Amino acid sequence: MVISLQIPMSTSLPSSSSSPYLTPQNVRNFRTFCSINARAKAKIPVPPINPKDPFLSKLASVAATSPEALLNRPVNSDTPPYLDLFDSPKLMATPAQVERSVSYNEHRPRRPPPDLPSLLLHGRIVYIGMPLVPAVTELVVAELMYLQWMDPKEPIYIYINSTGTTRDDGETVGMETEGFAIYDAMRQLKNEIHTVAVGAAIGQACLLLAAGSTGKRFMMPHAKAMIQQPRVPSSGLMPASDVLIRAKEIVTNRDTLVKLLAKHTGNSEETVANVMRRPFYMDSTRAKEFGVIDKILWRGQEKIMSDVAPPEDWDKGAGIKVVDGF
C-alpha cells in the first residue's frame, strides 16, 4: 500500500524553525512516505501461482524485477493487457499446453483424443454402419488387412448394421462387387472372424454376417436380417443393348450370392433361391434356424446355460438307471 502525502515545498525554504512547512511533524511524515514508497518499489507481493503456466510465470518475473512496468500502464493501448510483456503474444494456447488453473484443468487431457474409428480399431473392431459404397469398402478392407498385419492370430470382430448395396427405401447406392470385395477379404484372412449383427444386415450385409467363422456368428435379440435379389440400378439414357448386358450381370451376381449363402447357411441352393424371390426377413430366432448365425446374444444367457444340468445328471437325480443302448 502506497501512502500519498501532499507536502508543498517552496523553491527557497526559510531556515527559520517558525516556518509552517518544516515542522517536525511534517518532516517525520515525509520520511515515512519515502520509506514506504522505497519498499513498495523494491518488491510487490505476488500470490501463489501455477508454476507450469508460462504467462503467469512471466508476469510474476516482471513484477519482481521491474514493478514500474506494471504500475505505470498506458491509458490507451492497442495491445491487450499485459500481453505486451511477450515478444510475440499469443491470444490462444494450443490444446496440449492449456493449463491456466490447477483447479479447472488438472484433469484435462494433454493431447487431443483420437477419433472413434481409431479407438474401435485399437480393440480389433471393424464397424460397418453404412451402405456398402466404395468409400466404406475401401475403409473396411484396409482395416482388415491392417489388423491381420498387427496380429494374425488374434480374432477380428465385425459389427454390422448395414442395408447392403441399397438404401432402406430400396434404391441402389453401390455395385454388388462392393460386398463381394469385403467377403473375399474376410475369407483371405488368417484370423478368426467374429461377426455380430447389431441392427440390420440386409442383402450383401447378410452375406458378410453369415461368412464369419463357424460358431462365431452372433446376432442381437432385436436385430434383423434379410436376403434379397440384387437390384438393377437406374439405366437412365442407356441404350437397350447396354440394359440387356447390365441385366445379365445382375443375374450372374444373383447366382453367385445364392451359392455363397447356401455354402454358409447349410441350405441347398434351391432353398435359398426360392426364399430370395421376394425379400426374406428374419429375426434373430429365424436367422439362427436358417443358418445365418450360430448364437443370439442377450445379457445373462451365459449364467443360465451354466446353471442347466446335463441330461445325465437329471436322470441320475430322478433315479433312472441308464442302460447301454437305451
GROMACS .gro file of C-alpha atoms in nm:
model
  326
    1MET     CA    1   0.000   0.000   0.000
    2VAL     CA    2   0.140   0.335  -0.103
    3ILE     CA    3   0.062   0.640   0.111
    4SER     CA    4   0.048   0.968  -0.079
    5LEU     CA    5   0.124   1.278   0.119
    6GLN     CA    6   0.089   1.622  -0.028
    7ILE     CA    7   0.366   1.831   0.123
    8PRO     CA    8   0.401   2.167  -0.051
    9MET     CA    9   0.762   2.271  -0.095
   10SER     CA   10   0.872   2.620  -0.187
   11THR     CA   11   1.164   2.696  -0.413
   12SER     CA   12   1.356   2.866  -0.134
   13LEU     CA   13   1.282   2.724   0.206
   14PRO     CA   14   1.340   2.963   0.500
   15SER     CA   15   1.585   2.850   0.759
   16SER     CA   16   1.368   2.970   1.046
   17SER     CA   17   1.208   2.698   1.253
   18SER     CA   18   0.893   2.911   1.265
   19SER     CA   19   0.808   2.816   0.903
   20PRO     CA   20   0.477   2.621   0.886
   21TYR     CA   21   0.619   2.384   0.614
   22LEU     CA   22   0.914   2.242   0.808
   23THR     CA   23   0.758   2.147   1.131
   24PRO     CA   24   0.895   1.831   1.296
   25GLN     CA   25   0.568   1.650   1.229
   26ASN     CA   26   0.587   1.721   0.854
   27VAL     CA   27   0.945   1.603   0.835
   28ARG     CA   28   0.858   1.272   1.005
   29ASN     CA   29   0.565   1.220   0.769
   30PHE     CA   30   0.783   1.287   0.468
   31ARG     CA   31   1.043   1.035   0.584
   32THR     CA   32   0.768   0.774   0.641
   33PHE     CA   33   0.635   0.832   0.289
   34CYS     CA   34   0.979   0.785   0.134
   35SER     CA   35   1.042   0.466   0.332
   36ILE     CA   36   0.709   0.306   0.234
   37ASN     CA   37   0.748   0.405  -0.129
   38ALA     CA   38   1.100   0.260  -0.142
   39ARG     CA   39   0.983  -0.074  -0.001
   40ALA     CA   40   0.694  -0.085  -0.249
   41LYS     CA   41   0.933  -0.033  -0.539
   42ALA     CA   42   1.168  -0.297  -0.410
   43LYS     CA   43   0.917  -0.585  -0.410
   44ILE     CA   44   0.547  -0.630  -0.482
   45PRO     CA   45   0.380  -0.922  -0.301
   46VAL     CA   46   0.274  -1.191  -0.552
   47PRO     CA   47   0.012  -1.455  -0.465
   48PRO     CA   48   0.090  -1.826  -0.527
   49ILE     CA   49   0.070  -1.917  -0.895
   50ASN     CA   50   0.076  -2.227  -1.109
   51PRO     CA   51   0.448  -2.281  -1.187
   52LYS     CA   52   0.363  -2.452  -1.515
   53ASP     CA   53   0.178  -2.152  -1.655
   54PRO     CA   54   0.421  -1.956  -1.878
   55PHE     CA   55   0.205  -1.643  -1.884
   56LEU     CA   56   0.175  -1.612  -1.506
   57SER     CA   57   0.542  -1.701  -1.457
   58LYS     CA   58   0.647  -1.423  -1.691
   59LEU     CA   59   0.408  -1.180  -1.522
   60ALA     CA   60   0.548  -1.265  -1.177
   61SER     CA   61   0.904  -1.223  -1.301
   62VAL     CA   62   0.830  -0.877  -1.438
   63ALA     CA   63   0.651  -0.780  -1.115
   64ALA     CA   64   0.953  -0.883  -0.908
   65THR     CA   65   1.222  -0.718  -1.121
   66SER     CA   66   1.051  -0.414  -1.275
   67PRO     CA   67   0.731  -0.328  -1.087
   68GLU     CA   68   0.707   0.007  -1.263
   69ALA     CA   69   0.631  -0.180  -1.588
   70LEU     CA   70   0.306  -0.297  -1.429
   71LEU     CA   71   0.226   0.012  -1.222
   72ASN     CA   72   0.270   0.267  -1.500
   73ARG     CA   73   0.031   0.119  -1.756
   74PRO     CA   74  -0.065   0.332  -2.059
   75VAL     CA   75  -0.423   0.453  -2.056
   76ASN     CA   76  -0.492   0.391  -2.425
   77SER     CA   77  -0.310   0.087  -2.560
   78ASP     CA   78  -0.373  -0.124  -2.870
   79THR     CA   79  -0.228  -0.431  -2.701
   80PRO     CA   80  -0.446  -0.642  -2.467
   81PRO     CA   81  -0.350  -0.602  -2.100
   82TYR     CA   82  -0.003  -0.733  -2.015
   83LEU     CA   83   0.039  -0.924  -2.341
   84ASP     CA   84   0.300  -0.671  -2.450
   85LEU     CA   85   0.537  -0.834  -2.200
   86PHE     CA   86   0.596  -1.112  -2.453
   87ASP     CA   87   0.790  -1.077  -2.776
   88SER     CA   88   0.515  -1.247  -2.976
   89PRO     CA   89   0.195  -1.259  -2.770
   90LYS     CA   90  -0.049  -1.544  -2.831
   91LEU     CA   91  -0.419  -1.493  -2.779
   92MET     CA   92  -0.492  -1.869  -2.785
   93ALA     CA   93  -0.295  -2.160  -2.644
   94THR     CA   94  -0.257  -2.496  -2.808
   95PRO     CA   95  -0.466  -2.781  -2.661
   96ALA     CA   96  -0.156  -2.953  -2.521
   97GLN     CA   97  -0.041  -2.653  -2.317
   98VAL     CA   98  -0.368  -2.512  -2.185
   99GLU     CA   99  -0.309  -2.522  -1.811
  100ARG     CA  100  -0.423  -2.191  -1.670
  101SER     CA  101  -0.551  -2.317  -1.336
  102VAL     CA  102  -0.487  -2.637  -1.147
  103SER     CA  103  -0.840  -2.642  -1.008
  104TYR     CA  104  -1.000  -2.630  -1.355
  105ASN     CA  105  -0.757  -2.810  -1.583
  106GLU     CA  106  -0.586  -3.076  -1.374
  107HIS     CA  107  -0.795  -3.348  -1.542
  108ARG     CA  108  -0.788  -3.201  -1.893
  109PRO     CA  109  -0.616  -3.433  -2.146
  110ARG     CA  110  -0.271  -3.323  -2.254
  111ARG     CA  111  -0.339  -3.417  -2.617
  112PRO     CA  112  -0.649  -3.431  -2.839
  113PRO     CA  113  -0.847  -3.758  -2.814
  114PRO     CA  114  -0.835  -4.000  -3.109
  115ASP     CA  115  -1.133  -4.040  -3.340
  116LEU     CA  116  -1.388  -4.315  -3.281
  117PRO     CA  117  -1.281  -4.549  -3.567
  118SER     CA  118  -0.926  -4.543  -3.428
  119LEU     CA  119  -1.050  -4.642  -3.082
  120LEU     CA  120  -1.254  -4.930  -3.227
  121LEU     CA  121  -0.962  -5.041  -3.444
  122HIS     CA  122  -0.742  -5.049  -3.134
  123GLY     CA  123  -0.990  -5.301  -2.990
  124ARG     CA  124  -0.976  -5.503  -3.317
  125ILE     CA  125  -1.333  -5.400  -3.400
  126VAL     CA  126  -1.446  -5.320  -3.755
  127TYR     CA  127  -1.783  -5.145  -3.760
  128ILE     CA  128  -1.991  -5.143  -4.080
  129GLY     CA  129  -2.263  -4.889  -4.013
  130MET     CA  130  -2.337  -4.757  -4.363
  131PRO     CA  131  -2.447  -4.893  -4.701
  132LEU     CA  132  -2.170  -5.065  -4.894
  133VAL     CA  133  -2.044  -4.782  -5.113
  134PRO     CA  134  -1.684  -4.768  -5.246
  135ALA     CA  135  -1.561  -4.547  -4.959
  136VAL     CA  136  -1.692  -4.793  -4.698
  137THR     CA  137  -1.545  -5.090  -4.882
  138GLU     CA  138  -1.206  -4.922  -4.903
  139LEU     CA  139  -1.201  -4.848  -4.530
  140VAL     CA  140  -1.321  -5.193  -4.421
  141VAL     CA  141  -1.076  -5.385  -4.642
  142ALA     CA  142  -0.789  -5.163  -4.527
  143GLU     CA  143  -0.880  -5.218  -4.160
  144LEU     CA  144  -0.897  -5.596  -4.209
  145MET     CA  145  -0.555  -5.608  -4.372
  146TYR     CA  146  -0.408  -5.383  -4.104
  147LEU     CA  147  -0.544  -5.598  -3.819
  148GLN     CA  148  -0.404  -5.914  -3.977
  149TRP     CA  149  -0.067  -5.742  -4.013
  150MET     CA  150  -0.075  -5.638  -3.648
  151ASP     CA  151  -0.153  -5.988  -3.520
  152PRO     CA  152  -0.250  -6.279  -3.749
  153LYS     CA  153  -0.361  -6.493  -3.453
  154GLU     CA  154  -0.597  -6.266  -3.259
  155PRO     CA  155  -0.964  -6.266  -3.369
  156ILE     CA  156  -1.125  -5.976  -3.555
  157TYR     CA  157  -1.474  -5.855  -3.462
  158ILE     CA  158  -1.701  -5.720  -3.736
  159TYR     CA  159  -2.014  -5.539  -3.614
  160ILE     CA  160  -2.274  -5.499  -3.890
  161ASN     CA  161  -2.560  -5.250  -3.919
  162SER     CA  162  -2.592  -5.201  -4.291
  163THR     CA  163  -2.852  -5.214  -4.566
  164GLY     CA  164  -2.601  -5.361  -4.810
  165THR     CA  165  -2.572  -5.208  -5.154
  166THR     CA  166  -2.915  -5.043  -5.126
  167ARG     CA  167  -3.072  -4.783  -4.901
  168ASP     CA  168  -3.360  -4.853  -4.670
  169ASP     CA  169  -3.602  -4.738  -4.943
  170GLY     CA  170  -3.459  -4.991  -5.189
  171GLU     CA  171  -3.262  -4.752  -5.410
  172THR     CA  172  -2.929  -4.892  -5.528
  173VAL     CA  173  -2.626  -4.700  -5.400
  174GLY     CA  174  -2.343  -4.940  -5.479
  175MET     CA  175  -2.247  -5.229  -5.702
  176GLU     CA  176  -2.271  -5.587  -5.582
  177THR     CA  177  -1.894  -5.614  -5.614
  178GLU     CA  178  -1.858  -5.394  -5.303
  179GLY     CA  179  -1.998  -5.673  -5.087
  180PHE     CA  180  -1.800  -5.938  -5.270
  181ALA     CA  181  -1.479  -5.740  -5.214
  182ILE     CA  182  -1.528  -5.739  -4.835
  183TYR     CA  183  -1.631  -6.106  -4.845
  184ASP     CA  184  -1.314  -6.206  -5.033
  185ALA     CA  185  -1.100  -6.005  -4.792
  186MET     CA  186  -1.260  -6.183  -4.496
  187ARG     CA  187  -1.202  -6.525  -4.649
  188GLN     CA  188  -0.834  -6.448  -4.718
  189LEU     CA  189  -0.754  -6.354  -4.359
  190LYS     CA  190  -0.570  -6.591  -4.130
  191ASN     CA  191  -0.755  -6.455  -3.828
  192GLU     CA  192  -1.074  -6.590  -3.680
  193ILE     CA  193  -1.365  -6.362  -3.780
  194HIS     CA  194  -1.644  -6.289  -3.531
  195THR     CA  195  -1.949  -6.127  -3.695
  196VAL     CA  196  -2.222  -5.955  -3.494
  197ALA     CA  197  -2.546  -5.808  -3.632
  198VAL     CA  198  -2.643  -5.511  -3.416
  199GLY     CA  199  -2.918  -5.353  -3.625
  200ALA     CA  200  -2.986  -5.468  -3.978
  201ALA     CA  201  -2.798  -5.700  -4.209
  202ILE     CA  202  -2.965  -5.674  -4.549
  203GLY     CA  203  -2.859  -5.822  -4.881
  204GLN     CA  204  -2.483  -5.825  -4.912
  205ALA     CA  205  -2.451  -5.733  -4.543
  206CYS     CA  206  -2.636  -6.054  -4.456
  207LEU     CA  207  -2.377  -6.245  -4.660
  208LEU     CA  208  -2.099  -6.084  -4.456
  209LEU     CA  209  -2.279  -6.181  -4.136
  210ALA     CA  210  -2.306  -6.544  -4.246
  211ALA     CA  211  -1.943  -6.551  -4.366
  212GLY     CA  212  -1.798  -6.534  -4.015
  213SER     CA  213  -1.608  -6.821  -3.860
  214THR     CA  214  -1.817  -7.123  -3.774
  215GLY     CA  215  -1.961  -7.091  -3.424
  216LYS     CA  216  -1.865  -6.720  -3.406
  217ARG     CA  217  -2.163  -6.562  -3.586
  218PHE     CA  218  -2.385  -6.367  -3.349
  219MET     CA  219  -2.695  -6.152  -3.358
  220MET     CA  220  -2.856  -5.915  -3.112
  221PRO     CA  221  -3.207  -6.017  -2.999
  222HIS     CA  222  -3.389  -5.743  -3.191
  223ALA     CA  223  -3.165  -5.720  -3.497
  224LYS     CA  224  -3.300  -5.806  -3.842
  225ALA     CA  225  -3.151  -5.997  -4.131
  226MET     CA  226  -3.284  -6.003  -4.485
  227ILE     CA  227  -3.177  -6.161  -4.811
  228GLN     CA  228  -3.299  -6.040  -5.148
  229GLN     CA  229  -3.211  -6.047  -5.513
  230PRO     CA  230  -2.969  -5.785  -5.640
  231ARG     CA  231  -3.137  -5.471  -5.772
  232VAL     CA  232  -3.090  -5.334  -6.122
  233PRO     CA  233  -2.951  -4.979  -6.096
  234SER     CA  234  -3.113  -4.697  -6.285
  235SER     CA  235  -3.046  -4.736  -6.656
  236GLY     CA  236  -3.101  -4.368  -6.735
  237LEU     CA  237  -3.034  -4.298  -7.101
  238MET     CA  238  -2.854  -4.625  -7.168
  239PRO     CA  239  -2.932  -4.795  -7.499
  240ALA     CA  240  -3.133  -5.116  -7.495
  241SER     CA  241  -2.830  -5.335  -7.569
  242ASP     CA  242  -2.646  -5.195  -7.267
  243VAL     CA  243  -2.951  -5.251  -7.045
  244LEU     CA  244  -2.953  -5.617  -7.151
  245ILE     CA  245  -2.581  -5.650  -7.067
  246ARG     CA  246  -2.645  -5.495  -6.727
  247ALA     CA  247  -2.936  -5.732  -6.661
  248LYS     CA  248  -2.720  -6.036  -6.745
  249GLU     CA  249  -2.457  -5.913  -6.496
  250ILE     CA  250  -2.723  -5.880  -6.226
  251VAL     CA  251  -2.833  -6.241  -6.288
  252THR     CA  252  -2.472  -6.357  -6.256
  253ASN     CA  253  -2.434  -6.170  -5.927
  254ARG     CA  254  -2.758  -6.323  -5.802
  255ASP     CA  255  -2.639  -6.676  -5.877
  256THR     CA  256  -2.310  -6.604  -5.701
  257LEU     CA  257  -2.495  -6.470  -5.397
  258VAL     CA  258  -2.717  -6.780  -5.387
  259LYS     CA  259  -2.417  -7.014  -5.395
  260LEU     CA  260  -2.235  -6.829  -5.117
  261LEU     CA  261  -2.541  -6.809  -4.892
  262ALA     CA  262  -2.610  -7.178  -4.945
  263LYS     CA  263  -2.249  -7.257  -4.855
  264HIS     CA  264  -2.252  -7.061  -4.526
  265THR     CA  265  -2.608  -7.136  -4.411
  266GLY     CA  266  -2.604  -7.508  -4.486
  267ASN     CA  267  -2.914  -7.490  -4.707
  268SER     CA  268  -2.945  -7.605  -5.064
  269GLU     CA  269  -2.917  -7.360  -5.349
  270GLU     CA  270  -3.280  -7.430  -5.444
  271THR     CA  271  -3.397  -7.338  -5.095
  272VAL     CA  272  -3.202  -7.015  -5.091
  273ALA     CA  273  -3.315  -6.924  -5.444
  274ASN     CA  274  -3.681  -6.984  -5.352
  275VAL     CA  275  -3.677  -6.764  -5.042
  276MET     CA  276  -3.488  -6.493  -5.230
  277ARG     CA  277  -3.758  -6.448  -5.491
  278ARG     CA  278  -3.907  -6.188  -5.260
  279PRO     CA  279  -3.738  -6.006  -4.969
  280PHE     CA  280  -3.694  -6.266  -4.694
  281TYR     CA  281  -3.683  -6.105  -4.349
  282MET     CA  282  -3.553  -6.293  -4.047
  283ASP     CA  283  -3.549  -6.206  -3.680
  284SER     CA  284  -3.274  -6.345  -3.459
  285THR     CA  285  -3.454  -6.674  -3.395
  286ARG     CA  286  -3.543  -6.733  -3.758
  287ALA     CA  287  -3.192  -6.637  -3.870
  288LYS     CA  288  -3.048  -6.897  -3.636
  289GLU     CA  289  -3.285  -7.160  -3.772
  290PHE     CA  290  -3.197  -7.067  -4.129
  291GLY     CA  291  -2.824  -7.094  -4.052
  292VAL     CA  292  -2.724  -6.730  -4.091
  293ILE     CA  293  -2.598  -6.711  -3.731
  294ASP     CA  294  -2.492  -6.952  -3.458
  295LYS     CA  295  -2.594  -6.773  -3.137
  296ILE     CA  296  -2.824  -6.497  -3.015
  297LEU     CA  297  -2.661  -6.253  -2.777
  298TRP     CA  298  -2.852  -6.140  -2.472
  299ARG     CA  299  -2.744  -6.048  -2.123
  300GLY     CA  300  -2.746  -6.332  -1.872
  301GLN     CA  301  -2.753  -6.626  -2.113
  302GLU     CA  302  -2.409  -6.749  -2.006
  303LYS     CA  303  -2.513  -6.781  -1.642
  304ILE     CA  304  -2.841  -6.951  -1.728
  305MET     CA  305  -2.672  -7.204  -1.956
  306SER     CA  306  -2.404  -7.276  -1.696
  307ASP     CA  307  -2.672  -7.347  -1.434
  308VAL     CA  308  -2.851  -7.600  -1.657
  309ALA     CA  309  -2.750  -7.954  -1.564
  310PRO     CA  310  -2.677  -8.207  -1.840
  311PRO     CA  311  -2.940  -8.479  -1.910
  312GLU     CA  312  -2.730  -8.747  -1.735
  313ASP     CA  313  -2.748  -8.556  -1.407
  314TRP     CA  314  -3.126  -8.516  -1.439
  315ASP     CA  315  -3.163  -8.894  -1.496
  316LYS     CA  316  -2.938  -8.970  -1.201
  317GLY     CA  317  -3.135  -8.737  -0.975
  318ALA     CA  318  -3.462  -8.897  -1.080
  319GLY     CA  319  -3.334  -9.246  -1.001
  320ILE     CA  320  -3.332  -9.361  -1.362
  321LYS     CA  321  -3.067  -9.617  -1.441
  322VAL     CA  322  -2.917  -9.570  -1.787
  323VAL     CA  323  -2.862  -9.896  -1.974
  324ASP     CA  324  -2.632  -9.914  -2.275
  325GLY     CA  325  -2.832  -9.867  -2.589
  326PHE     CA  326  -3.147  -9.743  -2.407
   0.00000   0.00000   0.00000
